[in-house]
Short mmCIF file of C-alpha atoms and ligand atoms in Angstrom, two decimals:
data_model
loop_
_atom_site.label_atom_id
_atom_site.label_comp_id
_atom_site.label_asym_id
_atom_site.label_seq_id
_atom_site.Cartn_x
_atom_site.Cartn_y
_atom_site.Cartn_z
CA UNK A 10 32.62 -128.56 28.69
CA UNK A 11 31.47 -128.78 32.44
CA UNK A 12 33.96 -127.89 35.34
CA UNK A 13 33.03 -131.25 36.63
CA UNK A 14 35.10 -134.01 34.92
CA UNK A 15 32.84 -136.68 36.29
CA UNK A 16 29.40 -136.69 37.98
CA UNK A 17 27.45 -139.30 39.69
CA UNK A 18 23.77 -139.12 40.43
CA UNK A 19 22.14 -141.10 42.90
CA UNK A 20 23.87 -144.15 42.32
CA UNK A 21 23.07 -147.23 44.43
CA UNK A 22 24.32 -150.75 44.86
CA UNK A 23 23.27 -152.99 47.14
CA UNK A 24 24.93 -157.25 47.72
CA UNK A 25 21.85 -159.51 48.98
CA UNK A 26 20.30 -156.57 51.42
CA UNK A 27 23.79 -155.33 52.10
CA UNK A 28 23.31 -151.58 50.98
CA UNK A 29 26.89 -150.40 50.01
CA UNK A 30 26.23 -147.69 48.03
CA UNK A 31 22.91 -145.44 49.01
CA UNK A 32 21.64 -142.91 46.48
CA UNK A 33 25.20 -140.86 46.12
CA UNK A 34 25.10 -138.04 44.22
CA UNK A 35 28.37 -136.25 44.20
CA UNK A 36 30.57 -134.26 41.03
CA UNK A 37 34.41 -134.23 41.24
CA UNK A 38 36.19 -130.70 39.75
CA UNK A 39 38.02 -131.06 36.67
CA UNK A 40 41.50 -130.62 37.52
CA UNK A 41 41.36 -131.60 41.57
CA UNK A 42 42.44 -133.69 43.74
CA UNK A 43 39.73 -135.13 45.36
CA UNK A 44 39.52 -137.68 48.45
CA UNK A 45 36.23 -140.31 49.00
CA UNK A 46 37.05 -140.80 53.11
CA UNK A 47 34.82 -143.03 55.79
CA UNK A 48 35.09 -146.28 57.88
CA UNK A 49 35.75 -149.91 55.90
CA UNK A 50 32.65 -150.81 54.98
CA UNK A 51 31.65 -147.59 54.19
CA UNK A 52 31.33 -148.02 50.38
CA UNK A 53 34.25 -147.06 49.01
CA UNK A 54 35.52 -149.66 46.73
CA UNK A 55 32.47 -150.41 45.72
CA UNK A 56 31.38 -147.15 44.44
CA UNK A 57 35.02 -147.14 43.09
CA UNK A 58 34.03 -150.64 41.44
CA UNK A 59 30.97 -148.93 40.00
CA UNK A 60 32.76 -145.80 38.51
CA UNK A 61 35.02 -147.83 36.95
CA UNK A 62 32.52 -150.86 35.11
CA UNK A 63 33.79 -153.69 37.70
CA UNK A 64 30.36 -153.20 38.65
CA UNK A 65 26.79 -152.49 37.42
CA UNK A 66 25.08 -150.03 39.60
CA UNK A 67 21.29 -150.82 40.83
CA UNK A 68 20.33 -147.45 40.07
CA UNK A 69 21.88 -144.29 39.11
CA UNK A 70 24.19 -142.93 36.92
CA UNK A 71 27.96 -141.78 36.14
CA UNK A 72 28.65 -138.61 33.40
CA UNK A 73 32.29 -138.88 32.78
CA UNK A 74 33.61 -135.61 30.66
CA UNK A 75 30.05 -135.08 29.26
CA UNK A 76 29.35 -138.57 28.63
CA UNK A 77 27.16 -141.13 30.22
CA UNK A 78 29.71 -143.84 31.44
CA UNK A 79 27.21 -145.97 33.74
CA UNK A 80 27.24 -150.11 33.17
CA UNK A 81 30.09 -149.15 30.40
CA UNK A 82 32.57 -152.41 30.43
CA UNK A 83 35.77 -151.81 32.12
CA UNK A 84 37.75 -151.55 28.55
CA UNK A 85 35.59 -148.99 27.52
CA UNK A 86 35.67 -146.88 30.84
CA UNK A 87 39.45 -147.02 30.79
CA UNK A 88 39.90 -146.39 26.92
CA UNK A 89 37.53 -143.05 27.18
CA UNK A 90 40.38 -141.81 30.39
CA UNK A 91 39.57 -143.25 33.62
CA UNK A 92 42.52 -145.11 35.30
CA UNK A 93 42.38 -146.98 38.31
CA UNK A 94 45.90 -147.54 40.88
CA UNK A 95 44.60 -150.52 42.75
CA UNK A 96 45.52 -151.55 46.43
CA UNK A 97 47.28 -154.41 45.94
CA UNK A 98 49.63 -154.20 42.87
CA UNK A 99 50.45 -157.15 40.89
CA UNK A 100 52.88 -156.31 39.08
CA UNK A 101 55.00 -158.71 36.64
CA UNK A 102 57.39 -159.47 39.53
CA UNK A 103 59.98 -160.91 36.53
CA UNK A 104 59.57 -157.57 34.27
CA UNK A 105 61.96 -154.25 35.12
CA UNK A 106 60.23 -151.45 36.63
CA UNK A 107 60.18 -149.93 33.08
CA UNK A 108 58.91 -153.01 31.35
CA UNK A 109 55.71 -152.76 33.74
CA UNK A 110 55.44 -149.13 33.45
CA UNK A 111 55.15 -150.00 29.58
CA UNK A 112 52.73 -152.26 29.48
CA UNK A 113 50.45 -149.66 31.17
CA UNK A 114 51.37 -147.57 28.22
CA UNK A 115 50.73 -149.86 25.64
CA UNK A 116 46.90 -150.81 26.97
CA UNK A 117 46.31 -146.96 27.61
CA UNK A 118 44.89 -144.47 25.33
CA UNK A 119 48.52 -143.89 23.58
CA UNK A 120 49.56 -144.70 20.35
CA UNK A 121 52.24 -147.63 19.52
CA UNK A 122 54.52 -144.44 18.34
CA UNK A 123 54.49 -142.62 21.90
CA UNK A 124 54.91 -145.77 24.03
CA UNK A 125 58.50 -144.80 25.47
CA UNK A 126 57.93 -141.16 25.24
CA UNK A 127 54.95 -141.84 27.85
CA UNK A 128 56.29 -144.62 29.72
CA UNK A 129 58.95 -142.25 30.71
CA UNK A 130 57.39 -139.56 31.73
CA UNK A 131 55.27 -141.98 34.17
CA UNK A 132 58.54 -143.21 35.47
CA UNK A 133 59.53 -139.43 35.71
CA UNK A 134 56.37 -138.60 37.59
CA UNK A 135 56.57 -141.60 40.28
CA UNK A 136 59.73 -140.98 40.66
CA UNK A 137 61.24 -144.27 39.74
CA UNK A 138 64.00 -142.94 37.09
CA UNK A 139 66.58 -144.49 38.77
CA UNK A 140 64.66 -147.70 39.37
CA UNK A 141 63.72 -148.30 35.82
CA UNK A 142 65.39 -151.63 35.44
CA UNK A 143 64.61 -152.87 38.83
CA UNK A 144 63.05 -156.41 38.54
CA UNK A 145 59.75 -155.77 40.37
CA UNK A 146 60.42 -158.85 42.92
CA UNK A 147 62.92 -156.50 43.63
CA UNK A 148 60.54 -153.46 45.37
CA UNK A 149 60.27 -152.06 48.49
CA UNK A 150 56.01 -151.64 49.41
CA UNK A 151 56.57 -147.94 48.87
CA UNK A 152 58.19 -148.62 45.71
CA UNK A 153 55.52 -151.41 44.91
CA UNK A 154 53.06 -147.97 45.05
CA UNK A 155 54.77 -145.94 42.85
CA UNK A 156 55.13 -148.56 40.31
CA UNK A 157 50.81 -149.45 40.41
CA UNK A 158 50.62 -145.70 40.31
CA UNK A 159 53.14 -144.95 36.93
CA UNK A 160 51.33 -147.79 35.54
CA UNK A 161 48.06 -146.47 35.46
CA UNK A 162 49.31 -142.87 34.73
CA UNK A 163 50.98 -144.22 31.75
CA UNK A 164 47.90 -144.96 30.28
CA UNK A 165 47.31 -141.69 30.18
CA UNK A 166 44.16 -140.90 32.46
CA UNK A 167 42.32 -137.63 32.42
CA UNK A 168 40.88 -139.12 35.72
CA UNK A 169 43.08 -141.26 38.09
CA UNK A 170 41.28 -143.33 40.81
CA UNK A 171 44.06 -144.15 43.40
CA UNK A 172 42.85 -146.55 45.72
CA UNK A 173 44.26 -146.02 49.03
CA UNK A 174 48.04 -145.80 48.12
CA UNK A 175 49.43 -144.33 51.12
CA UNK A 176 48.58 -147.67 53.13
CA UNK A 177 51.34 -149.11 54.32
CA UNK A 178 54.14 -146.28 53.68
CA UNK A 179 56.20 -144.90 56.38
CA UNK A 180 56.22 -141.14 56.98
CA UNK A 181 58.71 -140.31 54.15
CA UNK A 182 57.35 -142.45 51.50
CA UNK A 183 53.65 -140.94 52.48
CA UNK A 184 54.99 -137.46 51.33
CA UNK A 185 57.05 -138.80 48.48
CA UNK A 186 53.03 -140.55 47.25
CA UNK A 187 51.59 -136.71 48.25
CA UNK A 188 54.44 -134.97 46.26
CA UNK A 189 53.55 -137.81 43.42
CA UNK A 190 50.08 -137.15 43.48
CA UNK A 191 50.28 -133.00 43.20
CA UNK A 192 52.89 -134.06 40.33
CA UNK A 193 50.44 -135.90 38.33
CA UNK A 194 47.67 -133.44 38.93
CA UNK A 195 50.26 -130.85 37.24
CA UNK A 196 50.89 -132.54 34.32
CA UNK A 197 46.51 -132.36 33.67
CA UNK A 198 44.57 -135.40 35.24
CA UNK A 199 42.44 -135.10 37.91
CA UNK A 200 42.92 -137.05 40.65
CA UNK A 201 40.18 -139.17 43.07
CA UNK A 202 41.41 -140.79 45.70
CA UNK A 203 40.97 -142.97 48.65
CA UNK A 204 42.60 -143.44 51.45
CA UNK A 205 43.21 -144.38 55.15
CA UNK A 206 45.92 -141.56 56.26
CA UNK A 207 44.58 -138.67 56.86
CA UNK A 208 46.95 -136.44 57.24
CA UNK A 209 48.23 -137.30 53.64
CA UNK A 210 44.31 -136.59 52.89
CA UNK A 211 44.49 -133.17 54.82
CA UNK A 212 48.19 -132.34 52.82
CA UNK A 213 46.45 -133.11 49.22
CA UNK A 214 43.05 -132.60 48.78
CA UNK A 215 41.05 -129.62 47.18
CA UNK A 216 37.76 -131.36 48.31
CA UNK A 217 36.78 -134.21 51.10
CA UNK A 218 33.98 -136.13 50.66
CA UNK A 219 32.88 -138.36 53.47
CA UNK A 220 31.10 -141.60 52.95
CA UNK A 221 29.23 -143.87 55.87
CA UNK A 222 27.54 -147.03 54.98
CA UNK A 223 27.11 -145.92 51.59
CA UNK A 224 25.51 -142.55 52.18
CA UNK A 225 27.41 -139.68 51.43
CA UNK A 226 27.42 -137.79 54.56
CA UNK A 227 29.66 -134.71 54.17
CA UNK A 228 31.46 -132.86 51.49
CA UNK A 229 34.08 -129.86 52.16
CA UNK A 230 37.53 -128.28 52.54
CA UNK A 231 39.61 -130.64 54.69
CA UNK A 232 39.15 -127.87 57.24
CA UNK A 233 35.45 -127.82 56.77
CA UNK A 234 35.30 -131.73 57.16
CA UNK A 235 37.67 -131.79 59.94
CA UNK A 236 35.00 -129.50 61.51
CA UNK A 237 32.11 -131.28 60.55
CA UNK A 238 30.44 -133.40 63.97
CA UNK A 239 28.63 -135.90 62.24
CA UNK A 240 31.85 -136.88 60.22
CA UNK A 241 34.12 -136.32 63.55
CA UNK A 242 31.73 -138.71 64.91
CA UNK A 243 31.83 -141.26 61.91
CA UNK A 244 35.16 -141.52 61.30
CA UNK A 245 37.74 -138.89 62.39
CA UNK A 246 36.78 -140.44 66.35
CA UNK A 247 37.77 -143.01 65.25
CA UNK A 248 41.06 -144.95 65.55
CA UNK A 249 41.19 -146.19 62.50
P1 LIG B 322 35.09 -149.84 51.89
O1 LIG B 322 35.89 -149.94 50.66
O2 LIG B 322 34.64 -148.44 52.21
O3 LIG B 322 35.77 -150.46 53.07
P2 LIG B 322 33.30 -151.70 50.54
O4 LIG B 322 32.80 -150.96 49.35
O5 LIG B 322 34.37 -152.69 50.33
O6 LIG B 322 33.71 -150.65 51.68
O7 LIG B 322 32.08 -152.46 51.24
C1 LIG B 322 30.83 -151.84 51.52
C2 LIG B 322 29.84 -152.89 52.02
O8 LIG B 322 29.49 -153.77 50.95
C3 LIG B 322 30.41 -153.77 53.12
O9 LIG B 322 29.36 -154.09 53.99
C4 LIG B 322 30.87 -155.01 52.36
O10 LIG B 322 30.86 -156.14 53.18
C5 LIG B 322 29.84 -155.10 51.25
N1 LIG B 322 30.38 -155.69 50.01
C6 LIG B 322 31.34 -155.15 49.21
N2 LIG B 322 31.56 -155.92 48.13
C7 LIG B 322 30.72 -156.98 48.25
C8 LIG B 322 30.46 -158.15 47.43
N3 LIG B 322 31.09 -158.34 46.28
N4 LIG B 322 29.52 -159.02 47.87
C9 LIG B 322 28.85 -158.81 49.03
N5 LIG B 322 29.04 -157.74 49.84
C10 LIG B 322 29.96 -156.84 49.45
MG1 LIG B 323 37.83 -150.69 50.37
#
């Protein structure tokens, strides 16, 4: 098996002219964590969108653990072990923390037997024991993250996208998500993720890959891409 749990050659997408993604080529290590950074607009969620089926890409294709992935349906993507945390959760705000958790489990890639086994160690790994039976409604933002994040980890990823869930947290809760996020890598997914704070980007990441309008522009260490000019100039300059 390759070192690289998923690889993407020169994958483009472009909305009426609007040229989101340009011709990325990038591979993510099997058993990282690895962060996609840049300015909004830079491509991000759309290449996310296109790793994950939500999304047919114009050219270009995705290998996910040996397999060719690209223009897959979303099902299909998620069944074979990609899981997505989006931005905005939505969970069942009626449900308990644990009932959501489940329901994660139960559309993942576990059997009916294993459902509680694995919805608890998702609770476990979030951190959200002691929240279990929590009505949603009930949740703090932070605790709104952990919950979209045990969700998708219950469905037992071998690659976790985790769409910018730092936004929003205060300091503390921003190093609870790191801690969370080393966690899961632990237990044997890899881990791709976007996001805003960089200093929670600097704390986690193996490898920093810089996007800017859809090109890929730098790839590194988070020293090396802290470094870099043209990505101080694109985006750490910045005051975003
Ligand atoms: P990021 O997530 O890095 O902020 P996006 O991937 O959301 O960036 O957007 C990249 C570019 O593609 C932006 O110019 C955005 O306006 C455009 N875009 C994204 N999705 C669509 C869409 N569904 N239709 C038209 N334009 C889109
Ligand atoms: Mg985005």
């Amino acid at each position: 098996m390759s070192d690289h749990i998923l690889q993407v050659a020169n994958l483009s997408k472009a909305f009426r002219g609007v040229r989101a993604v340009q011709d990325v080529t990038l591979a993510v290590e099997r058993g990282a964590i690895c962060s996609l950074i840049g300015p909004n607009g830079a491509g991000k969620s759309t290449l996310f969108n296109l790793l994950t089926g939500y999304l047919p890409p114009d050219t270009g294709s995705v290998v996910f653990d040996g397999r060719e992935i690209t223009a897959l349906a979303p099902e299909a993507i998620s069944h074979l072990g990609i899981a997505r945390a989006f931005q905005i959760a939505k969970p069942f705000p009626g449900m308990t923390v644990r009932e959501n958790v489940r329901i994660g489990a139960l559309f993942g890639r576990t059997g009916p037997r294993d459902v509680e086994a694995v919805t608890s160690h998702a609770l476990g790994l979030a951190g959200l024991q002691d929240l279990h039976d929590q009505e949603a409604r009930e949740l703090t933002v932070g605790q709104l993250r952990r919950l979209e994040v045990a969700r998708a980890v219950a469905a037992r990823p071998s690659l976790l996208l985790a769409d910018e869930p730092c936004a929003g947290l205060n300091h503390t809760e921003t190093l609870e998500m790191v801690e969370i996020l080393r966690r899961i890598r632990s237990a044997g997914a890899t881990v791709l993720l976007v996001e805003h704070d960089m200093s929670a980007v600097m704390q986690v990441s193996d490898t920093v890959m810089v996007l800017e309008t859809g090109r890929l522009i730098a790839r590194g260490t988070p020293e090396e891409v802290t470094r870099n000019p043209a990505v101080i100039t694109a985006y750490l300059g910045t005051d975003e």
